Short mmCIF file of C-alpha atoms in Angstrom, two decimals:
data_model
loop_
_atom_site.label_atom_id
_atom_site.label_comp_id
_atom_site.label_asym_id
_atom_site.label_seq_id
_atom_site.Cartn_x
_atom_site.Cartn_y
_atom_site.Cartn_z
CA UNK A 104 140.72 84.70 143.56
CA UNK A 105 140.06 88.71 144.05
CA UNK A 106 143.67 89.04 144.31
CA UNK A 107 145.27 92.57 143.28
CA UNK A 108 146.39 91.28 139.82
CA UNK A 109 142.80 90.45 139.21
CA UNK A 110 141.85 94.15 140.07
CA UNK A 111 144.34 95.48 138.12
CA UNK A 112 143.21 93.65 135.04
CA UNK A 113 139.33 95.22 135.63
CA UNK A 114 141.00 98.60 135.77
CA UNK A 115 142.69 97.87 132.66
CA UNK A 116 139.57 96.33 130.96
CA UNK A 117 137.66 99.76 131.81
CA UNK A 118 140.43 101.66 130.08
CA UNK A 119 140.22 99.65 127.15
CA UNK A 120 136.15 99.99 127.24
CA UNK A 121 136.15 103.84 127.76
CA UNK A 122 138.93 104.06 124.45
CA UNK A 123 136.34 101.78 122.47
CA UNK A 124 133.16 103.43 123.13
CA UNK A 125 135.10 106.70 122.18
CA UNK A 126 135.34 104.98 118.91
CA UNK A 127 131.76 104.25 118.93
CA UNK A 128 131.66 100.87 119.71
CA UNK A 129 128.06 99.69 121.55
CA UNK A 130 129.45 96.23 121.78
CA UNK A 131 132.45 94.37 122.98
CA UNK A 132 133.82 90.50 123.16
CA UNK A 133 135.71 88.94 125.66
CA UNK A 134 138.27 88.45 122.77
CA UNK A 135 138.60 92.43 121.97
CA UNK A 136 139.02 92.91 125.88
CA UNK A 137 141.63 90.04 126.29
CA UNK A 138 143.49 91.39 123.42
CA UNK A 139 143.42 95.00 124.21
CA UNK A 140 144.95 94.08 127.59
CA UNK A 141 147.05 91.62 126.69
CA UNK A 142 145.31 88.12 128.71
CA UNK A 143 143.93 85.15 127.03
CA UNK A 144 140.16 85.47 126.71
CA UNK A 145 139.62 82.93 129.11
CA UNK A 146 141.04 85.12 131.86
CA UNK A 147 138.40 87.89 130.83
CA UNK A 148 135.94 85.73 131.37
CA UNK A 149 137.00 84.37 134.57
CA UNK A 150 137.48 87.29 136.01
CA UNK A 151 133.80 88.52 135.02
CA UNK A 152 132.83 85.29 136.11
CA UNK A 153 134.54 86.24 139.50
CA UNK A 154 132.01 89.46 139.97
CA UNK A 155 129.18 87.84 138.46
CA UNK A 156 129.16 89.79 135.22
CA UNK A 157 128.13 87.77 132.44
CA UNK A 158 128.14 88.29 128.38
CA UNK A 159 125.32 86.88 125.36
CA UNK A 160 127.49 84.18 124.06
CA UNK A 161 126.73 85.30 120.35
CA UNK A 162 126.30 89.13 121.91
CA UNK A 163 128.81 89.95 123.74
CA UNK A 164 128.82 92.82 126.60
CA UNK A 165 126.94 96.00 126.07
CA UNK A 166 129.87 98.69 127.10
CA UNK A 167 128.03 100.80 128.62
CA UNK A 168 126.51 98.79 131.42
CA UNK A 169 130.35 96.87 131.33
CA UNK A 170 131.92 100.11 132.45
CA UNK A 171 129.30 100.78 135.04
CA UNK A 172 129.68 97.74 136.79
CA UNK A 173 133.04 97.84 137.20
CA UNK A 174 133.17 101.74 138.02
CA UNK A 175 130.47 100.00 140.78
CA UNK A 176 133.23 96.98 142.20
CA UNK A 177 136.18 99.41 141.69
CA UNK A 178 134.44 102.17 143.91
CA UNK A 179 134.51 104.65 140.97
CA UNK A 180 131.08 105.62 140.90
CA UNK A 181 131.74 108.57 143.51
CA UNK A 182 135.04 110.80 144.01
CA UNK A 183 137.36 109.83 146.33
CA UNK A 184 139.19 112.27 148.41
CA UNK A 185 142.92 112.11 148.78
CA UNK A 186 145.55 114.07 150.61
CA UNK A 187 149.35 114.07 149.70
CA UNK A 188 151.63 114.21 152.79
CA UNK A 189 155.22 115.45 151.54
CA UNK A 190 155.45 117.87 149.14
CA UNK A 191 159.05 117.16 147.65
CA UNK A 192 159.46 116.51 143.72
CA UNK A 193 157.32 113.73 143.78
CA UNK A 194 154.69 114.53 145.90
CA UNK A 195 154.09 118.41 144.18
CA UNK A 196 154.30 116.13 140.76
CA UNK A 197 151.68 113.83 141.71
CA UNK A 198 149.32 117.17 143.28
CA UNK A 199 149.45 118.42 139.73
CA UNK A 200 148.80 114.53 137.80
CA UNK A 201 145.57 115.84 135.78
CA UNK A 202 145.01 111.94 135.20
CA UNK A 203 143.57 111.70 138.72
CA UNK A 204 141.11 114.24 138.36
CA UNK A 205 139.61 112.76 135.23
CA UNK A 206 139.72 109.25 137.16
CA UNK A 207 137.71 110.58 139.54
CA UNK A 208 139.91 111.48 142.09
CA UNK A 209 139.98 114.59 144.59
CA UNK A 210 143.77 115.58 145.91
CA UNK A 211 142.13 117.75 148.76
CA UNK A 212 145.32 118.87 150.20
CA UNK A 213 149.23 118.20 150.91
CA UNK A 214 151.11 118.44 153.88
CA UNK A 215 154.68 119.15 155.14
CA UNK A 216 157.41 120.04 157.10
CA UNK A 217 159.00 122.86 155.23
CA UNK A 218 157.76 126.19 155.86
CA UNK A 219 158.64 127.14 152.15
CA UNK A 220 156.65 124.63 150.84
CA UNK A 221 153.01 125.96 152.33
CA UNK A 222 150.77 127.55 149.98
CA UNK A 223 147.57 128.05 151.89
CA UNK A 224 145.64 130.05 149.15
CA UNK A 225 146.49 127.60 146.47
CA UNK A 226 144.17 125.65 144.11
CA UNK A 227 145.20 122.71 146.16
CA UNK A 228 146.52 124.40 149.52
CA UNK A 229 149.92 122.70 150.74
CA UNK A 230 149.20 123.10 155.45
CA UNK A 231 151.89 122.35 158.01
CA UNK A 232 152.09 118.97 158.96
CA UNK A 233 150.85 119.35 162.37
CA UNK A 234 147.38 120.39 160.55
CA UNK A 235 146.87 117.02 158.81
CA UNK A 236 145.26 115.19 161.77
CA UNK A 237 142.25 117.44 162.30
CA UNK A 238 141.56 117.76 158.26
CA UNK A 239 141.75 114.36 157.78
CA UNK A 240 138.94 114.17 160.70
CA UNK A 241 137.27 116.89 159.26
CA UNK A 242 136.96 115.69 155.64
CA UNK A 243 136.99 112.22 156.30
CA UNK A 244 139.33 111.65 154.49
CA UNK A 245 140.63 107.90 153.92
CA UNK A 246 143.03 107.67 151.63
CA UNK A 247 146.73 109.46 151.59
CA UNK A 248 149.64 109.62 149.56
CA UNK A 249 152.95 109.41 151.04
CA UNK A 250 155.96 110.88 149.74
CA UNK A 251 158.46 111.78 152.53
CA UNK A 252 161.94 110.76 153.20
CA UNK A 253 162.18 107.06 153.87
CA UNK A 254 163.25 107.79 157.44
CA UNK A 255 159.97 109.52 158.14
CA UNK A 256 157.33 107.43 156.43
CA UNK A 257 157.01 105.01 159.12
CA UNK A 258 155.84 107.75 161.32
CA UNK A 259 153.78 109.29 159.08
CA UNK A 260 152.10 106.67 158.10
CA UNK A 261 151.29 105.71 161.74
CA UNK A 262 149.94 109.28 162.47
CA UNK A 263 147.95 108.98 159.38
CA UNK A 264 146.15 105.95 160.19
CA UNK A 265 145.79 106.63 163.84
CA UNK A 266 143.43 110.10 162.07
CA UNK A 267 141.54 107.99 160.18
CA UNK A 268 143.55 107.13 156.93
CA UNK A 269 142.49 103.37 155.86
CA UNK A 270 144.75 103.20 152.72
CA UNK A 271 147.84 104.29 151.50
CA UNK A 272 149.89 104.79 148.05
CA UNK A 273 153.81 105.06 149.51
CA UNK A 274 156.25 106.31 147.27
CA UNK A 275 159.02 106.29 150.53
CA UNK A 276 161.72 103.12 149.67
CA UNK A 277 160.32 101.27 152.67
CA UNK A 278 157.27 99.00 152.65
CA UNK A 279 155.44 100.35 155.82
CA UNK A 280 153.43 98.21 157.66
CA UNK A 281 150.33 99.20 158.85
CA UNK A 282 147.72 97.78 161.55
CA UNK A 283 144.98 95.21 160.94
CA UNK A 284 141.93 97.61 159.24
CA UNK A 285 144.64 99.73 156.92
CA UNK A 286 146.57 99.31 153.79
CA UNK A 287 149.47 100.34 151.86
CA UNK A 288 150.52 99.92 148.41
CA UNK A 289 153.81 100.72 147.51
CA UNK A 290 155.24 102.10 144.49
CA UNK A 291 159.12 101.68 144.67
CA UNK A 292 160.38 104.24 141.68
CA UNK A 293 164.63 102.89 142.43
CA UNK A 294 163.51 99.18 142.72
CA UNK A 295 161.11 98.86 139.32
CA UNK A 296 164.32 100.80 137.50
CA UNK A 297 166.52 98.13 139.03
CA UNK A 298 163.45 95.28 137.91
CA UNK A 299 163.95 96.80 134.42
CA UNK A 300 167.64 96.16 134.19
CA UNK A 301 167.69 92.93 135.13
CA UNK A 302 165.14 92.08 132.22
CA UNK A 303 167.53 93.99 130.07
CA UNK A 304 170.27 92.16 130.67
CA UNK A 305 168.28 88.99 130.32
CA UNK A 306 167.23 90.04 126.97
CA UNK A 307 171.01 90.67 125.84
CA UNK A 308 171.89 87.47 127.07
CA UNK A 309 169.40 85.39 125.14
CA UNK A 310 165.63 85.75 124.20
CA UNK A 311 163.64 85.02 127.15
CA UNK A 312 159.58 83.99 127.53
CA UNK A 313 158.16 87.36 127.27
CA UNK A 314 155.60 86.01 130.16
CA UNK A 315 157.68 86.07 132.25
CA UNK A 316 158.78 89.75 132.09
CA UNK A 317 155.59 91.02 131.60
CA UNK A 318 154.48 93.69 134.15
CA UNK A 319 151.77 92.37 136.32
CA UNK B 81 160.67 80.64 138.08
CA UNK B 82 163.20 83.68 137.93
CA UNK B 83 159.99 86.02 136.97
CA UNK B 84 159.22 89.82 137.62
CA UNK B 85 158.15 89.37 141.39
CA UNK B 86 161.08 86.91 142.03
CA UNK B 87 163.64 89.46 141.31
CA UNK B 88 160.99 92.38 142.71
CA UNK B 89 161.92 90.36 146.12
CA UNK B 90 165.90 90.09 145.25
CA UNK B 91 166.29 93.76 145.17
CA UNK B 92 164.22 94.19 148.61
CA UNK B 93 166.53 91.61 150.10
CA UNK B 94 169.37 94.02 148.82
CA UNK B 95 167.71 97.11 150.45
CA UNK B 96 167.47 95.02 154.10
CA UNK B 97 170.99 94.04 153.63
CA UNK B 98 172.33 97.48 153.33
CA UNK B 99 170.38 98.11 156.36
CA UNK B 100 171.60 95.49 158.40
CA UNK B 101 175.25 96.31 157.72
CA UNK B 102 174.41 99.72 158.34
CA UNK B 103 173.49 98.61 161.53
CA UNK B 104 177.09 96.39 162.19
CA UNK B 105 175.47 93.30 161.23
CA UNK B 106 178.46 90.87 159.12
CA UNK B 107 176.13 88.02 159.00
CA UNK B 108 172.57 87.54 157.94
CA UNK B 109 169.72 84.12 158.40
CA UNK B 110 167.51 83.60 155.68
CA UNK B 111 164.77 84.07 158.45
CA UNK B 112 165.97 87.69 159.21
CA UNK B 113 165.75 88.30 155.41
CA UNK B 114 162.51 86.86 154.97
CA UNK B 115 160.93 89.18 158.13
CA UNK B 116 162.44 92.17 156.82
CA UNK B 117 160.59 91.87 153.67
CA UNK B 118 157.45 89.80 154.69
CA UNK B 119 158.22 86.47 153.55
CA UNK B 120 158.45 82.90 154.43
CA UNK B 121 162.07 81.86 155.16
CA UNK B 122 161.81 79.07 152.45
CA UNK B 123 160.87 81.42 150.03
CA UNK B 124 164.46 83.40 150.70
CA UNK B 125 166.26 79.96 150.25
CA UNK B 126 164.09 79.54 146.93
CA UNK B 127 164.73 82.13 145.85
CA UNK B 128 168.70 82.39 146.32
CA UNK B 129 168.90 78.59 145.03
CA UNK B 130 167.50 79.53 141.67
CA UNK B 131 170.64 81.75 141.25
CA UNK B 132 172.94 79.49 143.25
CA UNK B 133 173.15 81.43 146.06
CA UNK B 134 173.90 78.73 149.28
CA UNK B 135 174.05 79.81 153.18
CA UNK B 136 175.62 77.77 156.01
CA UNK B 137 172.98 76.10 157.91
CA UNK B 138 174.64 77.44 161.32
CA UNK B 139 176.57 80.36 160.45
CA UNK B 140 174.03 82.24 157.98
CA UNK B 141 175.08 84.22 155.06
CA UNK B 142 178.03 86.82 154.95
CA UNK B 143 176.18 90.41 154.32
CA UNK B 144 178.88 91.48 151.97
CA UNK B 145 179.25 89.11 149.73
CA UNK B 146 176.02 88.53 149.62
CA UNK B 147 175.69 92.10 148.48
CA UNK B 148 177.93 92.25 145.96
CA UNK B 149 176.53 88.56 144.50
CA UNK B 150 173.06 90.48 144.43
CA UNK B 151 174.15 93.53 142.65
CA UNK B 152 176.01 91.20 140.27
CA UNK B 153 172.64 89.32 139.31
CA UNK B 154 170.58 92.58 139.08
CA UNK B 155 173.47 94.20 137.07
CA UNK B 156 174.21 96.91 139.70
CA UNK B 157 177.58 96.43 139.98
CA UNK B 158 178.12 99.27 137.12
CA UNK B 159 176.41 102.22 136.76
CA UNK B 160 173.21 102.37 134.21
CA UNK B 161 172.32 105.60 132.08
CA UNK B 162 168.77 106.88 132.03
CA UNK B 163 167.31 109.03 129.90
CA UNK B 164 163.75 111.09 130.16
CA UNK B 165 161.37 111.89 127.70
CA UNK B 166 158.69 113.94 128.84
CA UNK B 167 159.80 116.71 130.96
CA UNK B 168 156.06 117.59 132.63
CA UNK B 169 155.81 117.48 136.04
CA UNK B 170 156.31 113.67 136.86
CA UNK B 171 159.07 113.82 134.31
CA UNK B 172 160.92 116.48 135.99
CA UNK B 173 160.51 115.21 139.25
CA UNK B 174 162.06 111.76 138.56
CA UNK B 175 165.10 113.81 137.07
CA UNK B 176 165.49 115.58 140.42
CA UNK B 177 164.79 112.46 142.54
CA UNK B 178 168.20 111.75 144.44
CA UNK B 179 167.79 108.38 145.25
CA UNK B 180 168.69 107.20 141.64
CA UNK B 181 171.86 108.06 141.72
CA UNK B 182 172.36 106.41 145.47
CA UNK B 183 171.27 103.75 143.30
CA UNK B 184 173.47 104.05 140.98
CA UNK B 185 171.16 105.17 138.12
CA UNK B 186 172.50 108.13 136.29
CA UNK B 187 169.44 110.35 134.70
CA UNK B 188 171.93 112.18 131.59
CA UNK B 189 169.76 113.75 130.01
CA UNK B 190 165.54 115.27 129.19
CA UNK B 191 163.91 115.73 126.08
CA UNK B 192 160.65 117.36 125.48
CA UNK B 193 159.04 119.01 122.70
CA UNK B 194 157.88 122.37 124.39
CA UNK B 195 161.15 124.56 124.09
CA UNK B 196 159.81 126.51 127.40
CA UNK B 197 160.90 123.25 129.30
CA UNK B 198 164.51 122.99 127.64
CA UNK B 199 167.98 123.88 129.63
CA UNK B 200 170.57 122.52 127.62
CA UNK B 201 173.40 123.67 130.23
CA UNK B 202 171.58 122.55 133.20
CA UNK B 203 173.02 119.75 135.63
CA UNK B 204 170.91 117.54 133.67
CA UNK B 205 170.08 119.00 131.09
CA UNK B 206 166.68 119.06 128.80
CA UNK B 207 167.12 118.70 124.81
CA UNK B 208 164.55 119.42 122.25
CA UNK B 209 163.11 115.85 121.46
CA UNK B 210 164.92 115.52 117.64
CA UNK B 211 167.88 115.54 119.46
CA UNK B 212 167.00 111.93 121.21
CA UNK B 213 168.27 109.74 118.59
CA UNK B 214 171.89 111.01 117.81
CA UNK B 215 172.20 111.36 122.29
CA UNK B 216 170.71 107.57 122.65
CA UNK B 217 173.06 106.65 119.48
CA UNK B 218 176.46 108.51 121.07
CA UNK B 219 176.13 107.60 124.51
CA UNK B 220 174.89 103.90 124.22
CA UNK B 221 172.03 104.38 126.00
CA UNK B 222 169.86 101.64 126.49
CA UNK B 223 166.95 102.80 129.29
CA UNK B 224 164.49 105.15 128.78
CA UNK B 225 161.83 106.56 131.32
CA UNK B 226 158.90 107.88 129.05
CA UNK B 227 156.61 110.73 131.09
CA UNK B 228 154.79 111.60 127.84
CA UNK B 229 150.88 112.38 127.53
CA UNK B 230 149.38 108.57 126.51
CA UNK B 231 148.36 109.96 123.34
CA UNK B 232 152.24 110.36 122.46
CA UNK B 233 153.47 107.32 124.34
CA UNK B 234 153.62 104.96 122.05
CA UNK B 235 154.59 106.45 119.20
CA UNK B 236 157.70 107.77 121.40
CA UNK B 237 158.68 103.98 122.38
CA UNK B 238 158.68 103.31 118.89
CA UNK B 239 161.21 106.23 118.12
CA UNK B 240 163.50 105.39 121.30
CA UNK B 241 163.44 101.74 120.35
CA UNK B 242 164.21 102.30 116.52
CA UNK B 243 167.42 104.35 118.13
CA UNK B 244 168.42 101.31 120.30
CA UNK B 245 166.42 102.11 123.60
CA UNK B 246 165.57 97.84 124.97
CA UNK B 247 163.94 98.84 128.35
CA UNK B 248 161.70 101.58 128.95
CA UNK B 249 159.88 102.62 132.35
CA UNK B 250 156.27 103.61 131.49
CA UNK B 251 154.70 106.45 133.28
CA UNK B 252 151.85 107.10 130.35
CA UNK B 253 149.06 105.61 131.41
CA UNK B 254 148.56 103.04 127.91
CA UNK B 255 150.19 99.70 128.05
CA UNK B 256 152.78 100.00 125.75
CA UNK B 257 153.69 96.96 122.49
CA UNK B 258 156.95 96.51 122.30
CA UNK B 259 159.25 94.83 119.15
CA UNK B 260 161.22 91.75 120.40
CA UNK B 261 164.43 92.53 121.87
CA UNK B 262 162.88 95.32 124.03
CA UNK B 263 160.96 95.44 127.28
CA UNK B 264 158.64 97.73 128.99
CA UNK B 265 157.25 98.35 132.28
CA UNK B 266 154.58 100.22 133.13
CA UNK B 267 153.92 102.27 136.53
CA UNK B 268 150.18 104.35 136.03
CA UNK B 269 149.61 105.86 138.89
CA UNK B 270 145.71 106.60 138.54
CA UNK B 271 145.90 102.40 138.27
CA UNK B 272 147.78 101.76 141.49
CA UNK B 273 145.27 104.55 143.32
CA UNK B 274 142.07 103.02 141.91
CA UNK B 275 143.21 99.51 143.46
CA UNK B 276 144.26 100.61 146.35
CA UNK B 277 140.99 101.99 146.94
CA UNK B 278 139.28 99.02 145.96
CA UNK B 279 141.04 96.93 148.82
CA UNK B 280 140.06 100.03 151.39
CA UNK B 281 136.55 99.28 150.23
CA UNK B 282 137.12 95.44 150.99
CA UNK B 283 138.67 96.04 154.08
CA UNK B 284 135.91 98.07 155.38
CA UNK B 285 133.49 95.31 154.23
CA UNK B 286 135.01 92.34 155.84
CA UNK B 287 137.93 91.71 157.06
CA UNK B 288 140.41 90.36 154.68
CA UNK B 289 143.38 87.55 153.99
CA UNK B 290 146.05 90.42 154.07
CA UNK B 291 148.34 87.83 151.48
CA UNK B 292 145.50 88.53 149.28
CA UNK B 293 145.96 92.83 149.20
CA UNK B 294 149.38 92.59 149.53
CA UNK B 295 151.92 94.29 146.68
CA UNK B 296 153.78 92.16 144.83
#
């Protein structure tokens, strides 16, 4: 199944090609992916099975063509615009993460409510709120981060979709829910703290299965 | 199986229940639980049997003690020490973000290796990095957020674990090997954007079993 935890694992698998053709590698094995990512090799091939990618059984893959087919099924073979609404701690942090530039990802703009926060001239300009509707129109833009106050993000993820947005990475402690034809992910900074204690504790109390703490 | 996503949903259940008595609610159904976080109501029973939590059929559970019998399985019923390593911009943000502490999560302390980022009398305050083992050793610190460039990550586990660090939150975008006896989780953020588009691109393909984008 083309679940999420499959998709994660071909981002994962890219990362791991990308670090070995740095190191000059031509050629890679199912076994070198599975164990640079932490799966059985089984899995790696089932999931390449999945997207119809397929290895030499004595060859292996060829990295290069491995990385372009899944920059091709992970949308990664053109830049994706995304705009930031919220420009608190987080939301500034994340307008300045360097990692999504390299990954191919624009952060066109951010948005919000405070007055003190705008910055029109700036590398990444920071508008009022009430401007995000017609950019997002404008740029066609599809994708937004949210990182307002969990009171607001309901809202502004309604406005946002109702412009045009068709996914969204929420960093508000709510899990929004969005209308049929839109998305969000959310990434719940208090709750995988909390996640981690519990393991924690499970670990002081006895050894566990490290399966089953493993990050998905 | 008490795994990650099992206790993922346990602290969501915790969030609707503050919400609920916020509200003036004393008693709760497994089926109000289960809509406030997306889930079948037989999954809420599932869940609470594996840690012997039990309802009555007609009267529902009590909110409080239900509450405090949650933060007592996810260990929230003290307060848990935090410290940062890698005071860059996503570093410094999670020490200023407030709800932590709500939380119960006390950030003590930053380290860093550039001294233009240190503050040793600040509310929190940031510490030049050699000064991570004695502070993990004299405060009994046991949770670590690392915020480090990937290039640095690992070998930083390795140091906070050596000092008695067993859970660390993972913002470096490597999957980090950890010694048995410790734990790590990883949140990379150029990861969760990269999926998220993926599922936009499905979605505006086809139309799509929502159970199979959702986040875990």
């Amino acid at each position: 199944m083309k679940n999420r935890n499959c998709i994660i694992r071909l981002s994962r698998y890219k990362t791991a090609l990308y670090r070995l053709k740095a190191l000059g590698f031509v050629k890679v094995f199912s076994d070198n992916l599975a164990e640079a990512i932490g799966v059985m090799p089984s899995q790696v091939r089932k999931d390449f099975s999945l997207f119809g990618i397929s290895g030499k059984k004595r060859g292996g893959y060829h990295i290069d063509a491995l990385i372009e087919r899944l920059n091709e099924i992970l949308g990664k073979d053109k830049v994706h615009t995304v705009i930031i609404v919220g420009c608190g701690h987080i939301g500034s942090a994340l307008m300045k993460y360097r990692k999504f530039e390299d990954g191919g990802i624009k952060i066109a703009a951010g948005f919000d409510i405070d007055p003190a926060k705008h910055a029109q001239d700036a590398d990444i300009p920071v508008f009022p709120i009430d401007r995000v509707k017609p950019f997002i129109k404008e740029h066609n833009v599809e994708l937004a981060i949210i990182a307002v106050p969990d009171i607001a993000a309901q809202q502004v993820a309604d406005m946002l979709i109702s412009a045009g947005i068709k996914g969204i990475l929420n960093f508000a402690p709510i899990r929004l829910r969005c209308p049929e034809g839109s998305i969000a992910h959310n990434i719940n900074l208090e709750l995988e703290l909390e996640n981690l204690i519990y393991f924690v504790n499970v670990l002081k109390k006895k050894r566990v299965n490290p399966d089953e703490t493993e990050n998905a």
